[in-house]
mmCIF file of C-alpha atoms in Angstrom:
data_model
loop_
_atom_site.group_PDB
_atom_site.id
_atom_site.type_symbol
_atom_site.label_atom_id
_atom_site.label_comp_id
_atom_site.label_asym_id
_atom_site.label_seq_id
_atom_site.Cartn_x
_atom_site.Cartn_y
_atom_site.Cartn_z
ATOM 1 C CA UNK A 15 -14.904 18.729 35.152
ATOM 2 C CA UNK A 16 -14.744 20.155 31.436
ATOM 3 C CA UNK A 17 -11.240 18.001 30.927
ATOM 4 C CA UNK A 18 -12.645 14.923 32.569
ATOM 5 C CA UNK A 19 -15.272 14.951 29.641
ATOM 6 C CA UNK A 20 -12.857 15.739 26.763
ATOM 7 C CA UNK A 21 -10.526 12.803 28.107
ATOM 8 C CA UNK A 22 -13.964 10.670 28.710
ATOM 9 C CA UNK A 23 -15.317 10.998 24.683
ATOM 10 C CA UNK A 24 -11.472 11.081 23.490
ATOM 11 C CA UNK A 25 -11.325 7.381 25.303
ATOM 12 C CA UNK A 26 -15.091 6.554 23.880
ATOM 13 C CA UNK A 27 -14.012 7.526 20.536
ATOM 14 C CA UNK A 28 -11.072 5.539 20.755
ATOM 15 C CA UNK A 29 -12.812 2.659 21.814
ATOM 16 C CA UNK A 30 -14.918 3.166 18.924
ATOM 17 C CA UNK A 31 -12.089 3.545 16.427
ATOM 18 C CA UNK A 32 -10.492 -0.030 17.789
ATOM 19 C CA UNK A 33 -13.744 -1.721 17.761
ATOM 20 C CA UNK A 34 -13.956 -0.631 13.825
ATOM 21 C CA UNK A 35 -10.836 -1.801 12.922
ATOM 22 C CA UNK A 36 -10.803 -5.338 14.877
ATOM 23 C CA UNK A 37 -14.407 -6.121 13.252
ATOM 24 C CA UNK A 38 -12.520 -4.681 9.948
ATOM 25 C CA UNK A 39 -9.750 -7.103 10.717
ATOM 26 C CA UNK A 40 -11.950 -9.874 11.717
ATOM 27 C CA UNK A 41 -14.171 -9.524 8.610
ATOM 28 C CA UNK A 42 -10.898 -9.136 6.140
ATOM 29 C CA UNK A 43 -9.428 -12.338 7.259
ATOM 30 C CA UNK A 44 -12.560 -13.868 5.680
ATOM 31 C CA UNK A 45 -12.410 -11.913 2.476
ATOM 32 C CA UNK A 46 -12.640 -13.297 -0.640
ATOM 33 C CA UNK A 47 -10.424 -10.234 -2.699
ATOM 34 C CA UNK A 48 -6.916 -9.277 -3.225
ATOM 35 C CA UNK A 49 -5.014 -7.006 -2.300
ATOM 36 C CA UNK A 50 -4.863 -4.125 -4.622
ATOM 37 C CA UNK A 51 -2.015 -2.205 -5.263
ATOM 38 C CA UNK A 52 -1.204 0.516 -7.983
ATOM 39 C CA UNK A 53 1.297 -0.290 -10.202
ATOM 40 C CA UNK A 54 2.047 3.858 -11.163
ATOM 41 C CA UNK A 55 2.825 2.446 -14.287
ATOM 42 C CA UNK A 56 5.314 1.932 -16.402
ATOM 43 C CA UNK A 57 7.765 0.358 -14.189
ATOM 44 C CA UNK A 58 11.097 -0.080 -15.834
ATOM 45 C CA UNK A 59 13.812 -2.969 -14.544
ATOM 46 C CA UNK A 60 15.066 -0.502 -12.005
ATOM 47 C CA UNK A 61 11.936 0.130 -10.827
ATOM 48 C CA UNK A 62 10.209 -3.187 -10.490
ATOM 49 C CA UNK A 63 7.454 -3.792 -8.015
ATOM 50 C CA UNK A 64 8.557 -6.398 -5.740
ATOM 51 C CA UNK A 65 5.596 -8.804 -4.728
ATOM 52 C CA UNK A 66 6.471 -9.912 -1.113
ATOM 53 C CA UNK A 67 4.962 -13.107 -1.037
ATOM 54 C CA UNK A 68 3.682 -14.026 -3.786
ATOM 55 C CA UNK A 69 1.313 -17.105 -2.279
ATOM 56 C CA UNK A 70 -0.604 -13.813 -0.832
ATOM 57 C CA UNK A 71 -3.862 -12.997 -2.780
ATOM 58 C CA UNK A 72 -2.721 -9.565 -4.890
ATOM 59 C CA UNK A 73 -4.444 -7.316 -7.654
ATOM 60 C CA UNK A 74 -1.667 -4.825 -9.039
ATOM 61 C CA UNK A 75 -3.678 -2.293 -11.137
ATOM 62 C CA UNK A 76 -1.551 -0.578 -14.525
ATOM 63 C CA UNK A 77 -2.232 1.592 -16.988
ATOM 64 C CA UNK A 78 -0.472 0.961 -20.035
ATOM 65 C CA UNK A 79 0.071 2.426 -23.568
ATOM 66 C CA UNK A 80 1.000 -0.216 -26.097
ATOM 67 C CA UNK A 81 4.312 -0.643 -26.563
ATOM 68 C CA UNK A 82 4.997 0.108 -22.570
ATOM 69 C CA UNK A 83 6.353 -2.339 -20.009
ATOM 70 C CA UNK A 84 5.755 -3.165 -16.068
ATOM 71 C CA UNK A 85 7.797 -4.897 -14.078
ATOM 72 C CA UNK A 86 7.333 -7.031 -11.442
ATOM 73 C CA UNK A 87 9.572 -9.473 -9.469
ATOM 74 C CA UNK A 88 9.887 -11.940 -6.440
ATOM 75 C CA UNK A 89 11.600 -14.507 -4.350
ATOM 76 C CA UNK A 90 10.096 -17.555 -3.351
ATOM 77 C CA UNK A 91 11.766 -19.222 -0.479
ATOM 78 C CA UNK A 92 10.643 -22.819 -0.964
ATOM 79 C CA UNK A 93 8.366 -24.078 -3.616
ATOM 80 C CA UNK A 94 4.952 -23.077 -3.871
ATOM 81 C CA UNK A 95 1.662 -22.999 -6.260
ATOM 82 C CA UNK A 96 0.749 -19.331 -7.208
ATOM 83 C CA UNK A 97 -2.462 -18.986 -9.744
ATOM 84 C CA UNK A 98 -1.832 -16.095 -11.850
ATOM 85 C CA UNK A 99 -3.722 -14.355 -14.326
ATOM 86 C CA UNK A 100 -4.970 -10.836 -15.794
ATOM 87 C CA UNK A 101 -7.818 -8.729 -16.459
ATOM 88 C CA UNK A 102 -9.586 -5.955 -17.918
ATOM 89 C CA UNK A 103 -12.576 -4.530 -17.596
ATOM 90 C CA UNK A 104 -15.604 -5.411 -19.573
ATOM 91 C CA UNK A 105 -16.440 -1.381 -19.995
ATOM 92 C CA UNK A 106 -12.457 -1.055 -21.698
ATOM 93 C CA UNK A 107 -13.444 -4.118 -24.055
ATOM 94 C CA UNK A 108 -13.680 -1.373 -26.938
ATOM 95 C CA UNK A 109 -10.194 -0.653 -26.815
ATOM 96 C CA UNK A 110 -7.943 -3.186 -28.852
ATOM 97 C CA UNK A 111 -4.954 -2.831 -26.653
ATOM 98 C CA UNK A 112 -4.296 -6.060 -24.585
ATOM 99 C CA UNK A 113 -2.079 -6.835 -22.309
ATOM 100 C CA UNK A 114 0.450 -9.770 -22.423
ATOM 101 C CA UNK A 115 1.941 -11.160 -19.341
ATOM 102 C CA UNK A 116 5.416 -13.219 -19.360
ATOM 103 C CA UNK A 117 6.748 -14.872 -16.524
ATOM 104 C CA UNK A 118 10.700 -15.474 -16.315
ATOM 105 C CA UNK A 119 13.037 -17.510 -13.600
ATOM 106 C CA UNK A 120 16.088 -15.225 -12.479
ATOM 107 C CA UNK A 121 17.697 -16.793 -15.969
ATOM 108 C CA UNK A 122 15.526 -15.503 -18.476
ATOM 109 C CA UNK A 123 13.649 -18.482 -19.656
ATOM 110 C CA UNK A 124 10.134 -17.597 -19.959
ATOM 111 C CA UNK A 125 7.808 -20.360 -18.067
ATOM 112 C CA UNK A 126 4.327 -18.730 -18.327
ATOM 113 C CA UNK A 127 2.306 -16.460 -20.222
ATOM 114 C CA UNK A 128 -1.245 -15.204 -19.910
ATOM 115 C CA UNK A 129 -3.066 -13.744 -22.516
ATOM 116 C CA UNK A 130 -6.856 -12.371 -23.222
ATOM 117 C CA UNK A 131 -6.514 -14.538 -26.333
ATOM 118 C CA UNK A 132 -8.969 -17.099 -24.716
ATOM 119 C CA UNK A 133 -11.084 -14.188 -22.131
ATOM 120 C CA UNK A 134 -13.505 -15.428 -19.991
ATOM 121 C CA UNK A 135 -16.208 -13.503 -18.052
ATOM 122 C CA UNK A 136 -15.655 -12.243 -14.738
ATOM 123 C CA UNK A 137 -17.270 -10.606 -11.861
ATOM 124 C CA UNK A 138 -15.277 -9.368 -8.839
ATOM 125 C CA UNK A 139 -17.879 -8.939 -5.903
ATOM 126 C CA UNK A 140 -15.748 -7.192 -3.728
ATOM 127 C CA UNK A 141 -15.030 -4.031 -5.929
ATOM 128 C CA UNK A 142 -18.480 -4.906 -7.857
ATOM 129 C CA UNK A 143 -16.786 -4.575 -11.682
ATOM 130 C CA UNK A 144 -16.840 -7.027 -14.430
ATOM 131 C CA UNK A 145 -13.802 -8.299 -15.933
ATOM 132 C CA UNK A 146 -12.064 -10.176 -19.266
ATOM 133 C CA UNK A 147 -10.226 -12.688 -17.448
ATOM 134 C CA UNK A 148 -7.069 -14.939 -18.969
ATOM 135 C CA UNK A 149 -7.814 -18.581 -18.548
ATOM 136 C CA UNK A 150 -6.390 -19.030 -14.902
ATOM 137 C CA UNK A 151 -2.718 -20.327 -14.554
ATOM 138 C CA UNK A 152 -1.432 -22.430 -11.466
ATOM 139 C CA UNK A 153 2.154 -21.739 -11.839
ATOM 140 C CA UNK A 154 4.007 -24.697 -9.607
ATOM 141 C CA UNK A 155 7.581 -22.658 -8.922
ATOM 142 C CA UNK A 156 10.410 -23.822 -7.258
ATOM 143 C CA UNK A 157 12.573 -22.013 -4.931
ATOM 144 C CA UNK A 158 14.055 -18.938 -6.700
ATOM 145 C CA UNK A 159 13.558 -15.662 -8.311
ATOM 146 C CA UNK A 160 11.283 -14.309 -10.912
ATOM 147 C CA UNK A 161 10.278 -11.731 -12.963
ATOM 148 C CA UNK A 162 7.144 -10.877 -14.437
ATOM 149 C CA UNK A 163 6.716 -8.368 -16.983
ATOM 150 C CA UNK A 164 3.362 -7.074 -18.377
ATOM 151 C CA UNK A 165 3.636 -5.574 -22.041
ATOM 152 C CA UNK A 166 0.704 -3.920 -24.251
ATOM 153 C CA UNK A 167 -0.096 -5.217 -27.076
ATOM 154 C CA UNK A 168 -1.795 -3.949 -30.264
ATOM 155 C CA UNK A 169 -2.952 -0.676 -31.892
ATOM 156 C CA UNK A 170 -5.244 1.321 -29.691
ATOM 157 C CA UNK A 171 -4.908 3.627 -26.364
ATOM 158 C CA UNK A 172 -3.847 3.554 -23.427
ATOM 159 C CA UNK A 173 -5.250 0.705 -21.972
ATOM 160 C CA UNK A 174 -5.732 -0.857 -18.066
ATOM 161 C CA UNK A 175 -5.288 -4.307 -16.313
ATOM 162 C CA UNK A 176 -5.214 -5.821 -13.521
ATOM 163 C CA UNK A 177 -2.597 -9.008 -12.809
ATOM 164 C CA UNK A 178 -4.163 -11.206 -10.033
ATOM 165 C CA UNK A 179 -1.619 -13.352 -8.534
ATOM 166 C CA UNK A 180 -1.494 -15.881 -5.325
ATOM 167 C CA UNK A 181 -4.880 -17.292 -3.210
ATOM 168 C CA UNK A 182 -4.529 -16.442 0.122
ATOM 169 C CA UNK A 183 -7.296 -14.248 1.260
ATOM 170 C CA UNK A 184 -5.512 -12.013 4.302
ATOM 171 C CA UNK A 185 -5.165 -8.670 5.273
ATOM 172 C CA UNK A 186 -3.065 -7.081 8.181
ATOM 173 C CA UNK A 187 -4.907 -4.563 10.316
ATOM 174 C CA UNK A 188 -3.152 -1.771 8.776
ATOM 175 C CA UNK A 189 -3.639 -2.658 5.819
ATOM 176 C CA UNK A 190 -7.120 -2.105 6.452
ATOM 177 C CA UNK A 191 -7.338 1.604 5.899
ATOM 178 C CA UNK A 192 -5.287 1.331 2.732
ATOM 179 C CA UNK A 193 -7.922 -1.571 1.279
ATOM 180 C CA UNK A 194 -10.483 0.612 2.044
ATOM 181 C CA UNK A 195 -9.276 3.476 -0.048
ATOM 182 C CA UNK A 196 -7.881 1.265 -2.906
ATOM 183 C CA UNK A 197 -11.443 0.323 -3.613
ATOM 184 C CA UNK A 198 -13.002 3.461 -3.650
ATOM 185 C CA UNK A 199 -9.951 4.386 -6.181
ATOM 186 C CA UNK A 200 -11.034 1.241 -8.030
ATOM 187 C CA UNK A 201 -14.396 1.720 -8.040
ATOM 188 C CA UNK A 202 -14.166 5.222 -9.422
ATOM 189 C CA UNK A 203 -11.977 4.423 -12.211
ATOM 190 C CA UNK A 204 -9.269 6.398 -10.632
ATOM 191 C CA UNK A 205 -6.414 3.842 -11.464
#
C-alpha cells in the first residue's frame, strides 16, 4: 500500500513538473526577451562564442576591462536581416569605459559598428533594468561568415555590456530552466 502511494505522488509530482514547463514553454514562445548568455569574458579568437543562428533573439552579457576583447562569430546560411546593438546599464553610467562593437565578413572588412556615442534610454521589462542603448542597427548580411568583436574603450574600470542581436522571440523547452536562472544572475548583478 505504502509503495502504491510513493509511486502515486512521484506520478502527481511529475505531472506537476510537465504542466510547469509546457505553460513555461507556452508562455516563452510569446516572450518579448532574448536569450541571455554569459560571455565569461574575454574571449580571445580561439575562443570565440559562436552565435548559432543569429536571426534568434540573443543578449550575450561581458565584463570587460578597457583595452580587452570578446569574440564572437557566425554563419549565416542564406541572407538574412539581424538588428544588432549594445548596452549598458544606466546604474554603470558613472564609469567612462564604453564598449565598441565591430562587425567583420570572414575577410576582414569591417561592415558595422555600434557605439554608445549616440545612447538612448532603455528599459528591458523582462529582467526589469534600465539600459544605454546604441542607436539600433539592421544589419542586411548575405550568406557567409562573420565575426564580431566587442572592445573597451576609454579610461575607467572594468566595465559591463550587453550585445543584443537577432528578433526572434523563442525559447526551446530546455532552455527554459537555463532562462530562468540567467535572469536571476542578471537581476542580481551577478554577470
Amino acid at each position: 500500500m505504502t509503495r502504491r502511494r510513493v509511486l502515486r505522488a512521484l506520478g502527481l509530482a511529475l505531472l506537476l513538473l510537465l504542466a510547469w514547463l509546457g505553460s513555461g514553454y507556452i508562455g516563452a514562445q510569446r516572450a518579448c526577451a532574448h536569450d541571455p548568455r554569459f560571455a565569461c569574458s574575454p574571449r580571445d579568437t580561439a575562443r570565440a562564442i559562436r552565435i548559432t543562428d543569429p536571426t534568434k533573439s540573443w543578449a550575450f552579457y561581458g565584463r570587460l576591462a578597457p583595452g580587452q576583447h570578446d569574440r564572437y562569430r557566425f554563419t549565416l546560411q542564406r541572407a538574412a536581416t539581424v538588428p544588432w546593438n549594445l548596452l549598458i546599464e544606466k546604474t554603470d553610467a558613472a564609469n567612462s569605459a564604453r564598449p565598441v562593437a565591430i562587425l567583420t565578413s570572414d575577410s576582414g572588412a569591417v561592415l558595422a559598428r555600434a557605439t554608445l556615442a549616440h545612447e538612448q534610454s532603455f528599459y528591458e521589462p523582462f529582467s526589469r533594468i534600465k539600459y544605454l542603448s546604441s542607436p539600433p542597427v539592421s544589419l542586411h548580411l548575405a550568406p557567409g561568415k562573420y565575426r564580431i568583436e566587442v572592445v573597451m574603450h576609454g579610461p575607467g574600470s572594468p566595465q559591463r555590456y550587453v550585445m543584443a542581436i537577432g528578433s526572434q522571440e523563442r525559447f526551446g523547452l530546455w532552455e527554459i530552466p537555463y532562462v530562468l536562472g540567467a535572469i536571476h544572475r542578471i537581476r542580481t548583478r551577478g554577470w
